[in-house]
Amino acid sequence: MKAIVLGGGIGGLATAVALDRAGWQVEVLERAPEFGEVGAGLAVLPNAMRALDSLGLGDPVRALAVDGAQAGVQDVSGRWLSRADAAELRRRYGEWAMVHRADLLEVLRAKVPAEALRPGVHVREVHADGTVVHSAGTSTADLVVGADGVRSATRRSLWEDAAPPRYAGYTTWRMISAPVPVREPVETWGRGMRFGYAPLADGRVYCYAVANAPEGSGGGLAELHERFAGWHDPIPALLAATEENAVLHHDTYELPCLSTYVRGSVVLVGDAAHAMTPNLGQGACQALEDAVVLGSAVRGVRTRAVLADALARYDRERRPRTQMVVRRSRRIGEVAHWSSPAAVALRDGAMRLMPRSTFVRSFAPILDWTA
Ligand SMILES: Cc1cc2nc3c(=O)[nH]c(=O)nc-3n(C[C@H](O)[C@H](O)[C@H](O)COP(=O)(O)OP(=O)(O)OC[C@H]3O[C@@H](n4cnc5c(N)ncnc54)[C@H](O)[C@@H]3O)c2cc1C
């Protein structure tokens, strides 16, 4: 049986690995001229580490990662709003890994048979019978996997009535600074703005900033210096150690929930299925889970009739879970981006009172996943 995976991001490459391991012939069509990621850091949470382990990729990722368990949330002066017990989080849920995106993508790419990778192919249209129209012609397969991200051509082709991406109301900057001494990953919440940082394995620091802003607005490093002036150390030092060309700036979108991830021989994974706000650091983690579940659903499938049952199983398993994560992530973003002084004072007070055990338990529905 043959599968074509559309998109060679984390979701697409992980799915290609899973399908290859399940005995399928795979081809990955990627519009970029080569497989790779620009960019920043990525938190691989314990659920996704288990997904990587089940793809045989946990150890190569561990070799490139540092411990990424969140130490907690601070206010702009550096006082703790909630302090996580990192050891307890690790004991309860497993390992957190902080990696460079490019490293994770390279580990995935290296596991896909080289002849399966087709960069420079732009997908234009997808049909439910497994036909894909693209810049190099037309291809067909028993299974087509739409892993083409938040502006998915697959979703546009076959989910014609689906609403377009919805702007979350805040814009995001990501960057990697030159090495600055930073012990642990921390996020700081202000009024309608957040700043987070996490050390990477080579001493550099992955930083992100999020701010309420109209869609399409927001600039570069100068704006970050201005917005975060006066925030606690090491935030100004991290910005001072960042080059302008290291800053990636994007508005934040999520996709409205679908009633199915399957149309005929076509299935969606990753952001194409359930693009979410980044507040839980789960977008790529859920894509890795999708890959594992899809690979296991289609293992041993030899006919299209049986494939339909396998895809229905994937949909039943993945849709409720991923949509729950989309909703939780949105809710956290709403609270994190409150901007009225009274609401922020109330929020910060409530966070200071939250017992550590409640904080640890709150992760269970997401992190308890096993392959
Ligand atoms: C600021 C920010 C921080 C984040 N932090 C985290 C985090 O810490 N942890 C985490 O798990 N997630 C995080 N995420 C989410 C994560 O980045 C995404 O969920 C994940 O990258 C989705 O992977 P994907 O493969 O589904 O889609 P994408 O990464 O978007 O990949 C889609 C691929 O398809 C290709 N493509 C698109 N259209 C076509 C076409 N027509 N033809 C051919 N190819 C096409 C693209 O070039 C791309 O390579 C974050 C997101 C943001 C915005």
PDB file of N, CA and C in Angstrom, residues 11-104:
ATOM      1  N   GLY A  11       4.988  17.236  11.692  1.00  0.00           N
ATOM      2  CA  GLY A  11       3.867  16.293  11.561  1.00  0.00           C
ATOM      3  C   GLY A  11       4.036  15.380  10.364  1.00  0.00           C
ATOM      4  N   GLY A  12       4.430  15.955   9.219  1.00  0.00           N
ATOM      5  CA  GLY A  12       4.546  15.160   7.994  1.00  0.00           C
ATOM      6  C   GLY A  12       5.675  14.149   8.079  1.00  0.00           C
ATOM      7  N   LEU A  13       6.840  14.591   8.549  1.00  0.00           N
ATOM      8  CA  LEU A  13       7.980  13.662   8.613  1.00  0.00           C
ATOM      9  C   LEU A  13       7.741  12.575   9.660  1.00  0.00           C
ATOM     10  N   ALA A  14       7.147  12.952  10.802  1.00  0.00           N
ATOM     11  CA  ALA A  14       6.862  11.915  11.822  1.00  0.00           C
ATOM     12  C   ALA A  14       5.872  10.901  11.270  1.00  0.00           C
ATOM     13  N   THR A  15       4.891  11.374  10.504  1.00  0.00           N
ATOM     14  CA  THR A  15       3.917  10.442   9.919  1.00  0.00           C
ATOM     15  C   THR A  15       4.595   9.538   8.890  1.00  0.00           C
ATOM     16  N   ALA A  16       5.505  10.116   8.115  1.00  0.00           N
ATOM     17  CA  ALA A  16       6.227   9.293   7.136  1.00  0.00           C
ATOM     18  C   ALA A  16       7.025   8.196   7.849  1.00  0.00           C
ATOM     19  N   VAL A  17       7.654   8.551   8.969  1.00  0.00           N
ATOM     20  CA  VAL A  17       8.402   7.534   9.741  1.00  0.00           C
ATOM     21  C   VAL A  17       7.440   6.445  10.224  1.00  0.00           C
ATOM     22  N   ALA A  18       6.299   6.877  10.762  1.00  0.00           N
ATOM     23  CA  ALA A  18       5.340   5.902  11.329  1.00  0.00           C
ATOM     24  C   ALA A  18       4.795   4.978  10.234  1.00  0.00           C
ATOM     25  N   LEU A  19       4.496   5.550   9.061  1.00  0.00           N
ATOM     26  CA  LEU A  19       3.937   4.723   7.977  1.00  0.00           C
ATOM     27  C   LEU A  19       4.992   3.772   7.426  1.00  0.00           C
ATOM     28  N   ASP A  20       6.218   4.254   7.314  1.00  0.00           N
ATOM     29  CA  ASP A  20       7.317   3.399   6.851  1.00  0.00           C
ATOM     30  C   ASP A  20       7.494   2.218   7.816  1.00  0.00           C
ATOM     31  N   ARG A  21       7.441   2.512   9.109  1.00  0.00           N
ATOM     32  CA  ARG A  21       7.579   1.436  10.108  1.00  0.00           C
ATOM     33  C   ARG A  21       6.398   0.469  10.045  1.00  0.00           C
ATOM     34  N   ALA A  22       5.239   0.967   9.574  1.00  0.00           N
ATOM     35  CA  ALA A  22       4.055   0.105   9.478  1.00  0.00           C
ATOM     36  C   ALA A  22       4.042  -0.669   8.153  1.00  0.00           C
ATOM     37  N   GLY A  23       5.112  -0.538   7.362  1.00  0.00           N
ATOM     38  CA  GLY A  23       5.233  -1.354   6.146  1.00  0.00           C
ATOM     39  C   GLY A  23       4.663  -0.692   4.902  1.00  0.00           C
ATOM     40  N   TRP A  24       4.339   0.588   4.969  1.00  0.00           N
ATOM     41  CA  TRP A  24       3.803   1.292   3.800  1.00  0.00           C
ATOM     42  C   TRP A  24       4.928   1.880   2.954  1.00  0.00           C
ATOM     43  N   GLN A  25       4.652   1.971   1.635  1.00  0.00           N
ATOM     44  CA  GLN A  25       5.556   2.730   0.769  1.00  0.00           C
ATOM     45  C   GLN A  25       5.146   4.206   0.905  1.00  0.00           C
ATOM     46  N   VAL A  26       6.120   5.079   1.150  1.00  0.00           N
ATOM     47  CA  VAL A  26       5.780   6.472   1.474  1.00  0.00           C
ATOM     48  C   VAL A  26       6.476   7.447   0.539  1.00  0.00           C
ATOM     49  N   GLU A  27       5.786   8.553   0.273  1.00  0.00           N
ATOM     50  CA  GLU A  27       6.393   9.659  -0.469  1.00  0.00           C
ATOM     51  C   GLU A  27       6.000  10.941   0.260  1.00  0.00           C
ATOM     52  N   VAL A  28       6.934  11.866   0.434  1.00  0.00           N
ATOM     53  CA  VAL A  28       6.628  13.128   1.127  1.00  0.00           C
ATOM     54  C   VAL A  28       6.822  14.285   0.148  1.00  0.00           C
ATOM     55  N   LEU A  29       5.757  15.047  -0.098  1.00  0.00           N
ATOM     56  CA  LEU A  29       5.843  16.204  -0.983  1.00  0.00           C
ATOM     57  C   LEU A  29       5.952  17.467  -0.133  1.00  0.00           C
ATOM     58  N   GLU A  30       7.009  18.235  -0.346  1.00  0.00           N
ATOM     59  CA  GLU A  30       7.248  19.451   0.441  1.00  0.00           C
ATOM     60  C   GLU A  30       7.534  20.604  -0.521  1.00  0.00           C
ATOM     61  N   ARG A  31       6.833  21.713  -0.314  1.00  0.00           N
ATOM     62  CA  ARG A  31       6.992  22.815  -1.273  1.00  0.00           C
ATOM     63  C   ARG A  31       8.342  23.529  -1.150  1.00  0.00           C
ATOM     64  N   ALA A  32       8.930  23.524   0.039  1.00  0.00           N
ATOM     65  CA  ALA A  32      10.215  24.220   0.221  1.00  0.00           C
ATOM     66  C   ALA A  32      11.296  23.501  -0.593  1.00  0.00           C
ATOM     67  N   PRO A  33      12.337  24.229  -1.001  1.00  0.00           N
ATOM     68  CA  PRO A  33      13.372  23.602  -1.828  1.00  0.00           C
ATOM     69  C   PRO A  33      14.164  22.537  -1.087  1.00  0.00           C
ATOM     70  N   GLU A  34      14.140  22.561   0.240  1.00  0.00           N
ATOM     71  CA  GLU A  34      14.753  21.454   0.988  1.00  0.00           C
ATOM     72  C   GLU A  34      14.032  21.242   2.311  1.00  0.00           C
ATOM     73  N   PHE A  35      14.249  20.051   2.885  1.00  0.00           N
ATOM     74  CA  PHE A  35      13.616  19.743   4.172  1.00  0.00           C
ATOM     75  C   PHE A  35      14.451  20.380   5.269  1.00  0.00           C
ATOM     76  N   GLY A  36      13.824  21.164   6.110  1.00  0.00           N
ATOM     77  CA  GLY A  36      14.568  21.807   7.190  1.00  0.00           C
ATOM     78  C   GLY A  36      13.692  22.851   7.829  1.00  0.00           C
ATOM     79  N   GLU A  37      14.149  23.396   8.937  1.00  0.00           N
ATOM     80  CA  GLU A  37      13.383  24.400   9.683  1.00  0.00           C
ATOM     81  C   GLU A  37      14.283  25.569   9.966  1.00  0.00           C
ATOM     82  N   VAL A  38      13.779  26.763   9.716  1.00  0.00           N
ATOM     83  CA  VAL A  38      14.461  27.893  10.298  1.00  0.00           C
ATOM     84  C   VAL A  38      14.015  27.888  11.739  1.00  0.00           C
ATOM     85  N   GLY A  39      14.615  28.691  12.529  1.00  0.00           N
ATOM     86  CA  GLY A  39      13.871  28.934  13.708  1.00  0.00           C
ATOM     87  C   GLY A  39      14.424  28.606  15.013  1.00  0.00           C
ATOM     88  N   ALA A  40      13.498  28.362  15.863  1.00  0.00           N
ATOM     89  CA  ALA A  40      13.744  28.580  17.265  1.00  0.00           C
ATOM     90  C   ALA A  40      13.719  27.266  18.031  1.00  0.00           C
ATOM     91  N   GLY A  41      13.399  27.367  19.295  1.00  0.00           N
ATOM     92  CA  GLY A  41      13.357  26.178  20.136  1.00  0.00           C
ATOM     93  C   GLY A  41      11.987  25.532  20.111  1.00  0.00           C
ATOM     94  N   LEU A  42      11.925  24.364  20.689  1.00  0.00           N
ATOM     95  CA  LEU A  42      10.655  23.649  20.757  1.00  0.00           C
ATOM     96  C   LEU A  42      10.664  22.803  22.023  1.00  0.00           C
ATOM     97  N   ALA A  43       9.583  22.899  22.781  1.00  0.00           N
ATOM     98  CA  ALA A  43       9.455  22.052  23.966  1.00  0.00           C
ATOM     99  C   ALA A  43       8.796  20.747  23.545  1.00  0.00           C
ATOM    100  N   VAL A  44       9.471  19.634  23.836  1.00  0.00           N
ATOM    101  CA  VAL A  44       8.894  18.310  23.566  1.00  0.00           C
ATOM    102  C   VAL A  44       8.466  17.771  24.922  1.00  0.00           C
ATOM    103  N   LEU A  45       7.179  17.756  25.162  1.00  0.00           N
ATOM    104  CA  LEU A  45       6.665  17.400  26.482  1.00  0.00           C
ATOM    105  C   LEU A  45       6.587  15.875  26.626  1.00  0.00           C
ATOM    106  N   PRO A  46       6.363  15.385  27.851  1.00  0.00           N
ATOM    107  CA  PRO A  46       6.483  13.936  28.074  1.00  0.00           C
ATOM    108  C   PRO A  46       5.601  13.081  27.161  1.00  0.00           C
ATOM    109  N   ASN A  47       4.391  13.548  26.841  1.00  0.00           N
ATOM    110  CA  ASN A  47       3.542  12.762  25.944  1.00  0.00           C
ATOM    111  C   ASN A  47       4.219  12.589  24.593  1.00  0.00           C
ATOM    112  N   ALA A  48       4.887  13.657  24.121  1.00  0.00           N
ATOM    113  CA  ALA A  48       5.534  13.584  22.813  1.00  0.00           C
ATOM    114  C   ALA A  48       6.841  12.808  22.879  1.00  0.00           C
ATOM    115  N   MET A  49       7.516  12.832  24.037  1.00  0.00           N
ATOM    116  CA  MET A  49       8.714  11.985  24.168  1.00  0.00           C
ATOM    117  C   MET A  49       8.308  10.519  24.039  1.00  0.00           C
ATOM    118  N   ARG A  50       7.136  10.173  24.609  1.00  0.00           N
ATOM    119  CA  ARG A  50       6.695   8.778  24.467  1.00  0.00           C
ATOM    120  C   ARG A  50       6.357   8.468  23.011  1.00  0.00           C
ATOM    121  N   ALA A  51       5.782   9.460  22.303  1.00  0.00           N
ATOM    122  CA  ALA A  51       5.502   9.249  20.867  1.00  0.00           C
ATOM    123  C   ALA A  51       6.817   9.022  20.117  1.00  0.00           C
ATOM    124  N   LEU A  52       7.833   9.842  20.420  1.00  0.00           N
ATOM    125  CA  LEU A  52       9.131   9.683  19.743  1.00  0.00           C
ATOM    126  C   LEU A  52       9.742   8.329  20.070  1.00  0.00           C
ATOM    127  N   ASP A  53       9.632   7.911  21.339  1.00  0.00           N
ATOM    128  CA  ASP A  53      10.156   6.586  21.708  1.00  0.00           C
ATOM    129  C   ASP A  53       9.486   5.506  20.869  1.00  0.00           C
ATOM    130  N   SER A  54       8.182   5.640  20.666  1.00  0.00           N
ATOM    131  CA  SER A  54       7.510   4.567  19.934  1.00  0.00           C
ATOM    132  C   SER A  54       7.865   4.611  18.440  1.00  0.00           C
ATOM    133  N   LEU A  55       8.428   5.728  17.966  1.00  0.00           N
ATOM    134  CA  LEU A  55       8.934   5.775  16.579  1.00  0.00           C
ATOM    135  C   LEU A  55      10.417   5.398  16.525  1.00  0.00           C
ATOM    136  N   GLY A  56      10.984   5.042  17.676  1.00  0.00           N
ATOM    137  CA  GLY A  56      12.407   4.695  17.717  1.00  0.00           C
ATOM    138  C   GLY A  56      13.307   5.918  17.691  1.00  0.00           C
ATOM    139  N   LEU A  57      12.766   7.092  18.046  1.00  0.00           N
ATOM    140  CA  LEU A  57      13.533   8.331  17.901  1.00  0.00           C
ATOM    141  C   LEU A  57      13.769   9.064  19.218  1.00  0.00           C
ATOM    142  N   GLY A  58      13.351   8.453  20.320  1.00  0.00           N
ATOM    143  CA  GLY A  58      13.519   9.120  21.615  1.00  0.00           C
ATOM    144  C   GLY A  58      14.992   9.400  21.913  1.00  0.00           C
ATOM    145  N   ASP A  59      15.846   8.400  21.749  1.00  0.00           N
ATOM    146  CA  ASP A  59      17.257   8.578  22.141  1.00  0.00           C
ATOM    147  C   ASP A  59      17.993   9.605  21.278  1.00  0.00           C
ATOM    148  N   PRO A  60      17.842   9.563  19.944  1.00  0.00           N
ATOM    149  CA  PRO A  60      18.505  10.616  19.159  1.00  0.00           C
ATOM    150  C   PRO A  60      18.044  12.023  19.554  1.00  0.00           C
ATOM    151  N   VAL A  61      16.791  12.170  19.935  1.00  0.00           N
ATOM    152  CA  VAL A  61      16.325  13.505  20.353  1.00  0.00           C
ATOM    153  C   VAL A  61      16.902  13.849  21.719  1.00  0.00           C
ATOM    154  N   ARG A  62      16.907  12.873  22.633  1.00  0.00           N
ATOM    155  CA  ARG A  62      17.501  13.128  23.965  1.00  0.00           C
ATOM    156  C   ARG A  62      18.951  13.606  23.834  1.00  0.00           C
ATOM    157  N   ALA A  63      19.659  13.028  22.865  1.00  0.00           N
ATOM    158  CA  ALA A  63      21.083  13.369  22.718  1.00  0.00           C
ATOM    159  C   ALA A  63      21.275  14.834  22.330  1.00  0.00           C
ATOM    160  N   LEU A  64      20.230  15.465  21.789  1.00  0.00           N
ATOM    161  CA  LEU A  64      20.350  16.856  21.328  1.00  0.00           C
ATOM    162  C   LEU A  64      19.610  17.833  22.233  1.00  0.00           C
ATOM    163  N   ALA A  65      19.014  17.316  23.318  1.00  0.00           N
ATOM    164  CA  ALA A  65      18.095  18.130  24.117  1.00  0.00           C
ATOM    165  C   ALA A  65      18.664  18.447  25.485  1.00  0.00           C
ATOM    166  N   VAL A  66      18.065  19.434  26.130  1.00  0.00           N
ATOM    167  CA  VAL A  66      18.289  19.622  27.563  1.00  0.00           C
ATOM    168  C   VAL A  66      16.940  19.505  28.253  1.00  0.00           C
ATOM    169  N   ASP A  67      17.000  19.310  29.561  1.00  0.00           N
ATOM    170  CA  ASP A  67      15.769  19.195  30.324  1.00  0.00           C
ATOM    171  C   ASP A  67      14.951  20.475  30.133  1.00  0.00           C
ATOM    172  N   GLY A  68      13.678  20.318  29.783  1.00  0.00           N
ATOM    173  CA  GLY A  68      12.885  21.511  29.463  1.00  0.00           C
ATOM    174  C   GLY A  68      11.702  21.726  30.380  1.00  0.00           C
ATOM    175  N   ALA A  69      11.722  21.118  31.576  1.00  0.00           N
ATOM    176  CA  ALA A  69      10.555  21.270  32.464  1.00  0.00           C
ATOM    177  C   ALA A  69      10.437  22.718  32.932  1.00  0.00           C
ATOM    178  N   GLN A  70       9.234  23.282  32.766  1.00  0.00           N
ATOM    179  CA  GLN A  70       8.954  24.666  33.175  1.00  0.00           C
ATOM    180  C   GLN A  70       9.208  24.845  34.665  1.00  0.00           C
ATOM    181  N   ALA A  71       9.980  25.891  35.027  1.00  0.00           N
ATOM    182  CA  ALA A  71      10.182  26.150  36.453  1.00  0.00           C
ATOM    183  C   ALA A  71       8.990  26.887  37.043  1.00  0.00           C
ATOM    184  N   GLY A  72       8.199  27.530  36.187  1.00  0.00           N
ATOM    185  CA  GLY A  72       7.019  28.218  36.681  1.00  0.00           C
ATOM    186  C   GLY A  72       6.811  29.549  35.989  1.00  0.00           C
ATOM    187  N   VAL A  73       5.918  30.342  36.595  1.00  0.00           N
ATOM    188  CA  VAL A  73       5.534  31.628  36.005  1.00  0.00           C
ATOM    189  C   VAL A  73       5.875  32.736  36.993  1.00  0.00           C
ATOM    190  N   GLN A  74       6.505  33.811  36.488  1.00  0.00           N
ATOM    191  CA  GLN A  74       6.861  34.954  37.331  1.00  0.00           C
ATOM    192  C   GLN A  74       6.084  36.189  36.897  1.00  0.00           C
ATOM    193  N   ASP A  75       6.059  37.204  37.783  1.00  0.00           N
ATOM    194  CA  ASP A  75       5.500  38.488  37.348  1.00  0.00           C
ATOM    195  C   ASP A  75       6.642  39.353  36.808  1.00  0.00           C
ATOM    196  N   VAL A  76       6.319  40.560  36.351  1.00  0.00           N
ATOM    197  CA  VAL A  76       7.334  41.343  35.633  1.00  0.00           C
ATOM    198  C   VAL A  76       8.507  41.757  36.522  1.00  0.00           C
ATOM    199  N   SER A  77       8.295  41.696  37.852  1.00  0.00           N
ATOM    200  CA  SER A  77       9.422  42.035  38.730  1.00  0.00           C
ATOM    201  C   SER A  77      10.238  40.791  39.089  1.00  0.00           C
ATOM    202  N   GLY A  78       9.789  39.621  38.639  1.00  0.00           N
ATOM    203  CA  GLY A  78      10.555  38.401  38.876  1.00  0.00           C
ATOM    204  C   GLY A  78      10.061  37.593  40.072  1.00  0.00           C
ATOM    205  N   ARG A  79       8.954  38.033  40.695  1.00  0.00           N
ATOM    206  CA  ARG A  79       8.411  37.229  41.807  1.00  0.00           C
ATOM    207  C   ARG A  79       7.596  36.076  41.241  1.00  0.00           C
ATOM    208  N   TRP A  80       7.654  34.927  41.926  1.00  0.00           N
ATOM    209  CA  TRP A  80       6.929  33.757  41.414  1.00  0.00           C
ATOM    210  C   TRP A  80       5.424  33.929  41.575  1.00  0.00           C
ATOM    211  N   LEU A  81       4.707  33.673  40.484  1.00  0.00           N
ATOM    212  CA  LEU A  81       3.245  33.573  40.572  1.00  0.00           C
ATOM    213  C   LEU A  81       2.874  32.130  40.814  1.00  0.00           C
ATOM    214  N   SER A  82       3.593  31.236  40.152  1.00  0.00           N
ATOM    215  CA  SER A  82       3.433  29.817  40.481  1.00  0.00           C
ATOM    216  C   SER A  82       4.776  29.157  40.226  1.00  0.00           C
ATOM    217  N   ARG A  83       5.213  28.373  41.210  1.00  0.00           N
ATOM    218  CA  ARG A  83       6.529  27.742  41.134  1.00  0.00           C
ATOM    219  C   ARG A  83       6.285  26.259  40.943  1.00  0.00           C
ATOM    220  N   ALA A  84       6.765  25.726  39.826  1.00  0.00           N
ATOM    221  CA  ALA A  84       6.551  24.299  39.575  1.00  0.00           C
ATOM    222  C   ALA A  84       7.588  23.498  40.339  1.00  0.00           C
ATOM    223  N   ASP A  85       7.211  22.307  40.719  1.00  0.00           N
ATOM    224  CA  ASP A  85       8.172  21.378  41.308  1.00  0.00           C
ATOM    225  C   ASP A  85       8.638  20.492  40.148  1.00  0.00           C
ATOM    226  N   ALA A  86       9.774  20.892  39.539  1.00  0.00           N
ATOM    227  CA  ALA A  86      10.214  20.223  38.303  1.00  0.00           C
ATOM    228  C   ALA A  86      10.466  18.734  38.548  1.00  0.00           C
ATOM    229  N   ALA A  87      11.033  18.406  39.712  1.00  0.00           N
ATOM    230  CA  ALA A  87      11.331  16.998  39.994  1.00  0.00           C
ATOM    231  C   ALA A  87      10.026  16.205  40.082  1.00  0.00           C
ATOM    232  N   GLU A  88       9.014  16.800  40.706  1.00  0.00           N
ATOM    233  CA  GLU A  88       7.724  16.124  40.833  1.00  0.00           C
ATOM    234  C   GLU A  88       7.055  15.983  39.453  1.00  0.00           C
ATOM    235  N   LEU A  89       7.179  17.032  38.639  1.00  0.00           N
ATOM    236  CA  LEU A  89       6.608  16.958  37.288  1.00  0.00           C
ATOM    237  C   LEU A  89       7.246  15.811  36.507  1.00  0.00           C
ATOM    238  N   ARG A  90       8.586  15.712  36.623  1.00  0.00           N
ATOM    239  CA  ARG A  90       9.295  14.649  35.897  1.00  0.00           C
ATOM    240  C   ARG A  90       8.914  13.276  36.438  1.00  0.00           C
ATOM    241  N   ARG A  91       8.808  13.179  37.772  1.00  0.00           N
ATOM    242  CA  ARG A  91       8.474  11.886  38.386  1.00  0.00           C
ATOM    243  C   ARG A  91       7.074  11.452  37.949  1.00  0.00           C
ATOM    244  N   ARG A  92       6.166  12.428  37.916  1.00  0.00           N
ATOM    245  CA  ARG A  92       4.759  12.117  37.635  1.00  0.00           C
ATOM    246  C   ARG A  92       4.525  11.822  36.143  1.00  0.00           C
ATOM    247  N   TYR A  93       5.199  12.613  35.268  1.00  0.00           N
ATOM    248  CA  TYR A  93       4.850  12.523  33.840  1.00  0.00           C
ATOM    249  C   TYR A  93       5.964  12.018  32.930  1.00  0.00           C
ATOM    250  N   GLY A  94       7.222  12.136  33.340  1.00  0.00           N
ATOM    251  CA  GLY A  94       8.325  11.741  32.459  1.00  0.00           C
ATOM    252  C   GLY A  94       9.141  12.944  32.033  1.00  0.00           C
ATOM    253  N   GLU A  95       9.954  12.732  30.984  1.00  0.00           N
ATOM    254  CA  GLU A  95      10.936  13.776  30.621  1.00  0.00           C
ATOM    255  C   GLU A  95      10.342  14.882  29.758  1.00  0.00           C
ATOM    256  N   TRP A  96      10.806  16.088  29.995  1.00  0.00           N
ATOM    257  CA  TRP A  96      10.572  17.258  29.140  1.00  0.00           C
ATOM    258  C   TRP A  96      11.873  17.500  28.381  1.00  0.00           C
ATOM    259  N   ALA A  97      11.806  17.718  27.082  1.00  0.00           N
ATOM    260  CA  ALA A  97      13.046  17.999  26.354  1.00  0.00           C
ATOM    261  C   ALA A  97      12.912  19.336  25.633  1.00  0.00           C
ATOM    262  N   MET A  98      13.956  20.150  25.731  1.00  0.00           N
ATOM    263  CA  MET A  98      13.981  21.408  24.971  1.00  0.00           C
ATOM    264  C   MET A  98      14.992  21.222  23.852  1.00  0.00           C
ATOM    265  N   VAL A  99      14.527  21.352  22.621  1.00  0.00           N
ATOM    266  CA  VAL A  99      15.414  21.111  21.479  1.00  0.00           C
ATOM    267  C   VAL A  99      15.362  22.297  20.528  1.00  0.00           C
ATOM    268  N   HIS A 100      16.328  22.350  19.644  1.00  0.00           N
ATOM    269  CA  HIS A 100      16.217  23.278  18.523  1.00  0.00           C
ATOM    270  C   HIS A 100      15.327  22.582  17.491  1.00  0.00           C
ATOM    271  N   ARG A 101      14.387  23.341  16.928  1.00  0.00           N
ATOM    272  CA  ARG A 101      13.466  22.752  15.935  1.00  0.00           C
ATOM    273  C   ARG A 101      14.205  22.064  14.796  1.00  0.00           C
ATOM    274  N   ALA A 102      15.277  22.729  14.330  1.00  0.00           N
ATOM    275  CA  ALA A 102      16.012  22.184  13.187  1.00  0.00           C
ATOM    276  C   ALA A 102      16.591  20.813  13.549  1.00  0.00           C
ATOM    277  N   ASP A 103      17.011  20.645  14.798  1.00  0.00           N
ATOM    278  CA  ASP A 103      17.574  19.357  15.228  1.00  0.00           C
ATOM    279  C   ASP A 103      16.502  18.263  15.221  1.00  0.00           C
ATOM    280  N   LEU A 104      15.317  18.610  15.749  1.00  0.00           N
ATOM    281  CA  LEU A 104      14.236  17.613  15.768  1.00  0.00           C
ATOM    282  C   LEU A 104      13.865  17.228  14.338  1.00  0.00           C
TER     283      LEU A 104
END
